mmCIF file of C-alpha atoms in Angstrom:
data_model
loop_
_atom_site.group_PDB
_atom_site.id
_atom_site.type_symbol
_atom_site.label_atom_id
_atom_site.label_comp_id
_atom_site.label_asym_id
_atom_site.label_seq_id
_atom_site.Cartn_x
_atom_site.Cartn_y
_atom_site.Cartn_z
ATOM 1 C CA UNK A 1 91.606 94.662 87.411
ATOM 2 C CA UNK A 2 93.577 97.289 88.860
ATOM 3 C CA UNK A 3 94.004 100.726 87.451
ATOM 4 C CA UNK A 4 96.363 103.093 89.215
ATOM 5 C CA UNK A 5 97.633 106.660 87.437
ATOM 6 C CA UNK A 6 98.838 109.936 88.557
ATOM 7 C CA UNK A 7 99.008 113.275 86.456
ATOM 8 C CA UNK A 8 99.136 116.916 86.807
ATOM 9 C CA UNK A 9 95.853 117.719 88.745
ATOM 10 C CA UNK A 10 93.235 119.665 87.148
ATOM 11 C CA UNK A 11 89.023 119.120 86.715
ATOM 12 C CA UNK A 12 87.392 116.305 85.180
ATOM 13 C CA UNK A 13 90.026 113.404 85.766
ATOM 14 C CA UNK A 14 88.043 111.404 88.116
ATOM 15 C CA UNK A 15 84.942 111.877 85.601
ATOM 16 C CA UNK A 16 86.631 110.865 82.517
ATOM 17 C CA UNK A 17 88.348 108.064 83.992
ATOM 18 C CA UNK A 18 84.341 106.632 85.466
ATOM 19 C CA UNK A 19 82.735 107.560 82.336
ATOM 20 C CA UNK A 20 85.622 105.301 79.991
ATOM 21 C CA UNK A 21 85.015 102.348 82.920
ATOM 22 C CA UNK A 22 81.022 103.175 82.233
ATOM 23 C CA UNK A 23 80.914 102.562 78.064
ATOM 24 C CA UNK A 24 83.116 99.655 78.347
ATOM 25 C CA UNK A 25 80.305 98.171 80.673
ATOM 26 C CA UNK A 26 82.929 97.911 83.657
ATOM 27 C CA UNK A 27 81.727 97.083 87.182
ATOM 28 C CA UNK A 28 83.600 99.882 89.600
ATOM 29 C CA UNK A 29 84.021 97.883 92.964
ATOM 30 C CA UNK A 30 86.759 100.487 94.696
ATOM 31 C CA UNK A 31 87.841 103.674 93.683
ATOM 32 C CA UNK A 32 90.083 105.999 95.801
ATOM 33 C CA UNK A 33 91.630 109.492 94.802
ATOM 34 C CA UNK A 34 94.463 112.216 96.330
ATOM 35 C CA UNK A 35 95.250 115.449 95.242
ATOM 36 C CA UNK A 36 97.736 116.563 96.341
ATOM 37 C CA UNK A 37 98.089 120.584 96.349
ATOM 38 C CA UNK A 38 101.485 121.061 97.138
ATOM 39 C CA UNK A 39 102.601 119.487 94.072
ATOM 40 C CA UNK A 40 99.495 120.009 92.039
ATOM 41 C CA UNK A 41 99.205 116.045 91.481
ATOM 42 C CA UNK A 42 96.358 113.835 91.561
ATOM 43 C CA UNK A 43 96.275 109.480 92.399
ATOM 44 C CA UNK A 44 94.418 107.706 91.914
ATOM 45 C CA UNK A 45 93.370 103.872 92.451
ATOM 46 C CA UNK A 46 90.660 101.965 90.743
ATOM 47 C CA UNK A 47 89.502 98.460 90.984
ATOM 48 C CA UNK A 48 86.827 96.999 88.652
ATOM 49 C CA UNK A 49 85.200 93.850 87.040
ATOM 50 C CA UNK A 50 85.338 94.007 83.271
ATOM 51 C CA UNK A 51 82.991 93.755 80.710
ATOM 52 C CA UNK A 52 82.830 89.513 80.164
ATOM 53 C CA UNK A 53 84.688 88.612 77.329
ATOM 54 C CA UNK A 54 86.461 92.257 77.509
ATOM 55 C CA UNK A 55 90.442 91.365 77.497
ATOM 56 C CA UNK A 56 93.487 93.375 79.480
ATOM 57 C CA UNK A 57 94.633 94.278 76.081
ATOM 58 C CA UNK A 58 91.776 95.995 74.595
ATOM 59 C CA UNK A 59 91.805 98.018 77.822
ATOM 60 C CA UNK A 60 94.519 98.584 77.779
ATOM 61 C CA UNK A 61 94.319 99.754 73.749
ATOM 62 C CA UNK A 62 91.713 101.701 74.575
ATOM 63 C CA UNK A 63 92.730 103.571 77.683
ATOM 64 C CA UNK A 64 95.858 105.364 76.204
ATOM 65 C CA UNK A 65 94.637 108.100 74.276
ATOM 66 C CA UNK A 66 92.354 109.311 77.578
ATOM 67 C CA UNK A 67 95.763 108.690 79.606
ATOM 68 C CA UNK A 68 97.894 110.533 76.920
ATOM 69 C CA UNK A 69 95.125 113.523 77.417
ATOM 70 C CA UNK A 70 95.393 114.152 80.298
ATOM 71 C CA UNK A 71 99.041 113.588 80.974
ATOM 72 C CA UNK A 72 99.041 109.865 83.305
ATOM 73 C CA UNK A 73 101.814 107.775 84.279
ATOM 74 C CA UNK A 74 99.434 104.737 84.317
ATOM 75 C CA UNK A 75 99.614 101.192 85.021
ATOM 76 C CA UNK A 76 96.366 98.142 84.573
ATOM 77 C CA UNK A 77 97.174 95.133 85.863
ATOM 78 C CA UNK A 78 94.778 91.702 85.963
ATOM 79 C CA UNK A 79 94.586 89.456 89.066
ATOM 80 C CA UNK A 80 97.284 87.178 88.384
ATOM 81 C CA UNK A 81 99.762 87.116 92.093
ATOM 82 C CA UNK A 82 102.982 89.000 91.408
ATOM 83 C CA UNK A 83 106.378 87.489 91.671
ATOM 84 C CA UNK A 84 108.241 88.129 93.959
ATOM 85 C CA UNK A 85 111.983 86.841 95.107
ATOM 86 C CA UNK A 86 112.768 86.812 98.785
ATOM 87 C CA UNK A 87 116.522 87.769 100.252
ATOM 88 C CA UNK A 88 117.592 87.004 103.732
ATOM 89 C CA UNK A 89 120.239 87.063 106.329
ATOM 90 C CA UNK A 90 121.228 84.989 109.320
ATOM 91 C CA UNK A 91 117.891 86.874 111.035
ATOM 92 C CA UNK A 92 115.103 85.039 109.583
ATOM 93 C CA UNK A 93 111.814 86.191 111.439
ATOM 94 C CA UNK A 94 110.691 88.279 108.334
ATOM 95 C CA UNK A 95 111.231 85.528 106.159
ATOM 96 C CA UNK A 96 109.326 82.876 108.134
ATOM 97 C CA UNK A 97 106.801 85.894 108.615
ATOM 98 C CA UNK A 98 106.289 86.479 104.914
ATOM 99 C CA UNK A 99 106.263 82.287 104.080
ATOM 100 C CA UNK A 100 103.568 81.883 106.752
ATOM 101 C CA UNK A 101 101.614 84.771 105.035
ATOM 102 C CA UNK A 102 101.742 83.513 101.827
ATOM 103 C CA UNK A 103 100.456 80.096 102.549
ATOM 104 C CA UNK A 104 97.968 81.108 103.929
ATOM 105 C CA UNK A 105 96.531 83.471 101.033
ATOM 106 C CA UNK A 106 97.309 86.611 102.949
ATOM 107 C CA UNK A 107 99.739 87.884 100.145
ATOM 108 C CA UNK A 108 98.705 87.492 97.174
ATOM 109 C CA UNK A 109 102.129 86.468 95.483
ATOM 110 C CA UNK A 110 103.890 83.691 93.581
ATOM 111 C CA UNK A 111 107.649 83.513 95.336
ATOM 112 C CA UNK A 112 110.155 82.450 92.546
ATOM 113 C CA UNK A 113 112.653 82.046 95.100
ATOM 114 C CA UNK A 114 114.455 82.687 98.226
ATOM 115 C CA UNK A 115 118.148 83.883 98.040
ATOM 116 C CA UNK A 116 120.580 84.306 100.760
ATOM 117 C CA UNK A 117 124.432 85.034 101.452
ATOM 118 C CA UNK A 118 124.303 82.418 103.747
ATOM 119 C CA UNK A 119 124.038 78.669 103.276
ATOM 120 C CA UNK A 120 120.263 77.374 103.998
ATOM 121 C CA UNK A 121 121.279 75.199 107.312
ATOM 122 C CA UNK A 122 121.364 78.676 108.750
ATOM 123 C CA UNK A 123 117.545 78.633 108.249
ATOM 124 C CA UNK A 124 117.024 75.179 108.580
ATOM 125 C CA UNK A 125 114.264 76.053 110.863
ATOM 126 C CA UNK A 126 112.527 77.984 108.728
ATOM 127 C CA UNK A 127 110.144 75.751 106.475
ATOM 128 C CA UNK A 128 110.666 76.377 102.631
ATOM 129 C CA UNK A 129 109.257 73.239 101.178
ATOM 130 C CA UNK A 130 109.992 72.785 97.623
ATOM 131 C CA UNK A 131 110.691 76.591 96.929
ATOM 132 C CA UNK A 132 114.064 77.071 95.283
ATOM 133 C CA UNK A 133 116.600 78.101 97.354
ATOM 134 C CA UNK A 134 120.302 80.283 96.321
ATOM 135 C CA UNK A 135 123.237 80.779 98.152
ATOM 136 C CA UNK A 136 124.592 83.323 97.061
ATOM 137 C CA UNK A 137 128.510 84.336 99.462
ATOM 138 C CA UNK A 138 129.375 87.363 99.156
ATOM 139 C CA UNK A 139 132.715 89.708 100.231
ATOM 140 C CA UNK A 140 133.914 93.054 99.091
ATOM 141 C CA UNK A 141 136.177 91.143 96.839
ATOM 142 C CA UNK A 142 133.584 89.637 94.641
ATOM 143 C CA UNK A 143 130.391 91.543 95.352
ATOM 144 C CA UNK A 144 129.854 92.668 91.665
ATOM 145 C CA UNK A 145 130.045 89.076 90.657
ATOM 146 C CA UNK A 146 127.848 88.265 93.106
ATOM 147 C CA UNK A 147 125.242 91.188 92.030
ATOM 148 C CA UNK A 148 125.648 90.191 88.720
ATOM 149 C CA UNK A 149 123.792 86.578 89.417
ATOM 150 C CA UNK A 150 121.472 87.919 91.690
ATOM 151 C CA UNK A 151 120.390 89.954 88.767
ATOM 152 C CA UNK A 152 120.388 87.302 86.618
ATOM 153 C CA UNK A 153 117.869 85.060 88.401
ATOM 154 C CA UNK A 154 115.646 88.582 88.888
ATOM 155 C CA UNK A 155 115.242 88.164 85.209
ATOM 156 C CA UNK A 156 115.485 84.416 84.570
ATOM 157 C CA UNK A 157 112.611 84.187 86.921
ATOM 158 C CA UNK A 158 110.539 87.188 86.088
ATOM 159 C CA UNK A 159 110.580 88.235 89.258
ATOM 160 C CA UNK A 160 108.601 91.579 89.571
ATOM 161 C CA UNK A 161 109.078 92.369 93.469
ATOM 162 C CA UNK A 162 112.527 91.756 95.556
ATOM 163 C CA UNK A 163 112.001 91.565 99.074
ATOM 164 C CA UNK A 164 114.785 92.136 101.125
ATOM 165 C CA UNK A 165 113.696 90.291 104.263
ATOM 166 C CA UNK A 166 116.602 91.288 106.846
ATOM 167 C CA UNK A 167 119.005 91.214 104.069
ATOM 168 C CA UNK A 168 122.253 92.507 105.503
ATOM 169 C CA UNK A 169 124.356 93.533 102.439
ATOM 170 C CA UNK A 170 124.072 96.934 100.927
ATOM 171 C CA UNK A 171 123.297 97.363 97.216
ATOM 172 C CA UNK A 172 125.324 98.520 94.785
ATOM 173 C CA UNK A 173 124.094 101.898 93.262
ATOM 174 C CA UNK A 174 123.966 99.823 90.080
ATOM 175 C CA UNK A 175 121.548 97.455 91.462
ATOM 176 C CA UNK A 176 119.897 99.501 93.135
ATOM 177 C CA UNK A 177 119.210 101.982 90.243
ATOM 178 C CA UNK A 178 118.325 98.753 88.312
ATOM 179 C CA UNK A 179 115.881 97.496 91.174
ATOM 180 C CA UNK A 180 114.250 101.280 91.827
ATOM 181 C CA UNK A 181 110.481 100.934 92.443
ATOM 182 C CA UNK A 182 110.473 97.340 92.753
ATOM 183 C CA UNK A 183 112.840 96.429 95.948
ATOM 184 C CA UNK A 184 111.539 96.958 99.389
ATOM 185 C CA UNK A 185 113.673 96.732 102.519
ATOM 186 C CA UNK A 186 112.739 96.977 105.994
ATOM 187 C CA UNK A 187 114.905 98.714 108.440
ATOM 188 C CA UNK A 188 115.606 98.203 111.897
ATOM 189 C CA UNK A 189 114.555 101.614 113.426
ATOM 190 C CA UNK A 190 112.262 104.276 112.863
ATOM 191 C CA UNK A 191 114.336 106.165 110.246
ATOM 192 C CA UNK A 192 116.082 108.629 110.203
ATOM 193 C CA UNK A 193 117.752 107.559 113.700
ATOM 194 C CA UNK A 194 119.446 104.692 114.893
ATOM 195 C CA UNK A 195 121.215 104.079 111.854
ATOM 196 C CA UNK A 196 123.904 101.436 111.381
ATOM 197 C CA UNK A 197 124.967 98.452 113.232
ATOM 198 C CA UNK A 198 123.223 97.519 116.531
ATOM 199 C CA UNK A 199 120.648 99.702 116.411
ATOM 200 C CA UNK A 200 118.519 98.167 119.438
ATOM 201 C CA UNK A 201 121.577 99.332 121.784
ATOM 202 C CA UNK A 202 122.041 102.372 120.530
ATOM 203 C CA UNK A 203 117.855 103.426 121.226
ATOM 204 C CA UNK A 204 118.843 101.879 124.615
ATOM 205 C CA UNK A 205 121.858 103.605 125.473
ATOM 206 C CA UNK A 206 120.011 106.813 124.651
ATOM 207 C CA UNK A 207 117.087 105.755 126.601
ATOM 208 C CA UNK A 208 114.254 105.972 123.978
ATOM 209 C CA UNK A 209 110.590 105.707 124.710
ATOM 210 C CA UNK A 210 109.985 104.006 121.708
ATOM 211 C CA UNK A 211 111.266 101.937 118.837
ATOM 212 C CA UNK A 212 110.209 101.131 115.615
ATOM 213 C CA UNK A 213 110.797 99.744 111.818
ATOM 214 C CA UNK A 214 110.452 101.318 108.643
ATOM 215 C CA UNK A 215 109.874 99.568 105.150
ATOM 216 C CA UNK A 216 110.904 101.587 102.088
ATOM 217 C CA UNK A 217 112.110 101.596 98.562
ATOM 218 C CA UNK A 218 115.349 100.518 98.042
ATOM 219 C CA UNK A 219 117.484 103.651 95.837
ATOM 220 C CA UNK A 220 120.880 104.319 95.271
ATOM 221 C CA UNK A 221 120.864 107.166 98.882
ATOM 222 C CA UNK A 222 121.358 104.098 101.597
ATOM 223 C CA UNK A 223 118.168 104.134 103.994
ATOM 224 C CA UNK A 224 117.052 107.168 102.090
ATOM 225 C CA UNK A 225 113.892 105.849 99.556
ATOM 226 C CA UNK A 226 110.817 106.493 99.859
ATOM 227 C CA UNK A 227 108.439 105.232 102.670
ATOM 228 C CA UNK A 228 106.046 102.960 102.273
ATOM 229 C CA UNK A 229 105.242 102.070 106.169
ATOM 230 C CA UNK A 230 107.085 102.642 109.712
ATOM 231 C CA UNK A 231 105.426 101.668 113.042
ATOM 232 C CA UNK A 232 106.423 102.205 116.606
ATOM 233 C CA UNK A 233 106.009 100.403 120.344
ATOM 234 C CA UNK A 234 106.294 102.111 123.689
ATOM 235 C CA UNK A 235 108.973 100.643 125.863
ATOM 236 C CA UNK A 236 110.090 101.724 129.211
ATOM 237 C CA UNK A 237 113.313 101.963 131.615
ATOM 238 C CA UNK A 238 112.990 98.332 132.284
ATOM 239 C CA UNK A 239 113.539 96.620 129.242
ATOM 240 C CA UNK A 240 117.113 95.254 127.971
ATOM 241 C CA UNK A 241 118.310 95.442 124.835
ATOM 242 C CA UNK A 242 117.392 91.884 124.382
ATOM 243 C CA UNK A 243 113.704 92.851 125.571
ATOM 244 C CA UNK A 244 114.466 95.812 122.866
ATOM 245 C CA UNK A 245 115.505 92.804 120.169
ATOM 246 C CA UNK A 246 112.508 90.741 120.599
ATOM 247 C CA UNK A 247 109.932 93.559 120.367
ATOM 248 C CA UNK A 248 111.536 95.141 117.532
ATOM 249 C CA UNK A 249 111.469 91.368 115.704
ATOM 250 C CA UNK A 250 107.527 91.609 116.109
ATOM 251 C CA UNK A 251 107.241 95.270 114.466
ATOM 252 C CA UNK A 252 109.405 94.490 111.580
ATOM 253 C CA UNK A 253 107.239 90.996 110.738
ATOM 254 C CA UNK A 254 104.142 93.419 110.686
ATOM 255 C CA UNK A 255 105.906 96.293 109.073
ATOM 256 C CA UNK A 256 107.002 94.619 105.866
ATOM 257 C CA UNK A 257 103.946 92.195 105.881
ATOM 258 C CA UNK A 258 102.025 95.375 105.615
ATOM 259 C CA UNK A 259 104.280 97.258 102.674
ATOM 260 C CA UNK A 260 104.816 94.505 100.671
ATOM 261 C CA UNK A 261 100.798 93.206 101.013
ATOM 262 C CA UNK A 262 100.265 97.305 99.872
ATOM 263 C CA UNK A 263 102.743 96.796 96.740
ATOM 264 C CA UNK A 264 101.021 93.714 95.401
ATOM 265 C CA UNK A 265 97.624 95.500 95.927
ATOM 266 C CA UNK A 266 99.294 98.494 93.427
ATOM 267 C CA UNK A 267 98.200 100.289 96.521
ATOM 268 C CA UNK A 268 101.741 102.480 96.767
ATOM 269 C CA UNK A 269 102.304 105.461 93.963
ATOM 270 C CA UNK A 270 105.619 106.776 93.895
ATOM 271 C CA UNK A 271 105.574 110.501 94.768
ATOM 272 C CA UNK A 272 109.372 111.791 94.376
ATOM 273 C CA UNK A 273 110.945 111.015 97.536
ATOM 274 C CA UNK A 274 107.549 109.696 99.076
ATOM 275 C CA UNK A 275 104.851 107.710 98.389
ATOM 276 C CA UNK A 276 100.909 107.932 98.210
ATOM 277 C CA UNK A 277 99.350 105.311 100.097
ATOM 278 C CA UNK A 278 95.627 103.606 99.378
ATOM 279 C CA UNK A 279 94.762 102.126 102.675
ATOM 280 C CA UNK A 280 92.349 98.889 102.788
#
């Protein structure tokens, strides 16, 4: 099980929290902690092997008065794979990225589906078995209708994650309000620049040394949530934009493989605008 909580930071959090996990005969295999003294919050991250025979719920039960104690906005969650819905584009390298990932136990997920504003012989290349599959068409005319059943199948399917994999519509504030803390998008620069269309020729019209993604939280302020992972790669005078195209391709497959892998792993806490971080 995974136990992740923060609260306002003061002595004898990280005790309490080992000595509950201790009586209830709980075996602590990972345990990471931040304080963070501009804010005067602590995180922290837990992972441990219950008592046998010791259910989620009675954990669960008994956790909340320590949690109400000391203040926690607290979450416990078993091993069962989250679910997660997958939205795409015409680009489909995330996609394929994040399918190839999954079959191969490297994200520890259960995908209820993969949605798209375009039909599926757009990625008829990409390989999605018997996974369901919406097309969803969208235009400015009938975008809230369109939102509307996108929602709906969130919650038909239980979906717990949405993943927009080179999605290239913008979310309503509605939806995105709705989705806060649970959508991730990755962008196709290393935010803030570069925004908009093209991006790729605008880092090479300015002559950039390097390029990069970033993988956020989706909220209401376009390209504005908060971070979850952003990584770069050196180019030079010598590459095109199309040389620009391919490498960026390769760091956004890595950069939302590695924020959404983080998310399952309840390894991200929401900090206001930003985000604590366990690293593996």
């Amino acid at each position: 099980m995974i136990l992740t909580l923060s609260c306002p930071d003061r002595h004898g959090i990280v005790a309490a929290v080992s000595a509950f996990l201790l009586e209830r005969d709980a075996n602590i295999s990972d345990a990471q902690q931040f304080g963070d003294a501009s804010s005067a919050t602590f995180f922290m991250r837990v992972v441990f092997e219950p008592a046998e025979g010791d259910p989620e719920a009675a954990i669960r039960a008994a956790f909340a008065p320590l949690a109400e104690r000391f203040a926690m906005d607290w979450t416990l969650r078993g091993s069962a794979p989250r679910r997660v819905m997958i939205l795409t584009s015409k680009f489909d390298h995330c996609l394929a990225d994040l399918l190839y990932r999954w079959r191969i136990d490297e994200l520890p997920m259960q995908v209820t589906a993969v949605a798209s504003n375009h039909p599926r012989e757009q990625i008829g290349h990409v390989d999605l078995g018997d996974l369901p599959f919406h097309h969803l068409p969208v235009s400015a005319a009938d975008k809230p209708a369109q939102e509307a059943e996108l929602l709906r199948l969130i919650e038909e399917t239980g979906t717990e994650l949405v993943v927009l994999a080179r999605y290239m519509q913008i979310l309503s504030d509605d939806l995105s309000r709705k989705l806060e803390g649970r959508c991730i998008n990755i962008h196709h620069s290393f935010l803030p620049g570069f925004k908009g269309a093209r991006p790729y020729h605008q880092a090479h019209a300015r002559g950039v040394k390097v390029i990069g993604a970033t993988a956020h939280y989706v909220t209401p302020d376009l390209d504005e949530g908060p971070i979850i992972e952003q990584d770069v790669e050196r180019i030079s005078h010598r590459d095109t934009p199309e040389d620009l195209i391919r490498k960026g391709r390769d760091i956004e497959r890595r950069v939302l493989a590695r924020a959404v892998r983080r998310h399952l792993e309840d390894r991200v806490l929401l900090h206001g605008t930003k985000t604590v971080v366990f690293e593996d």
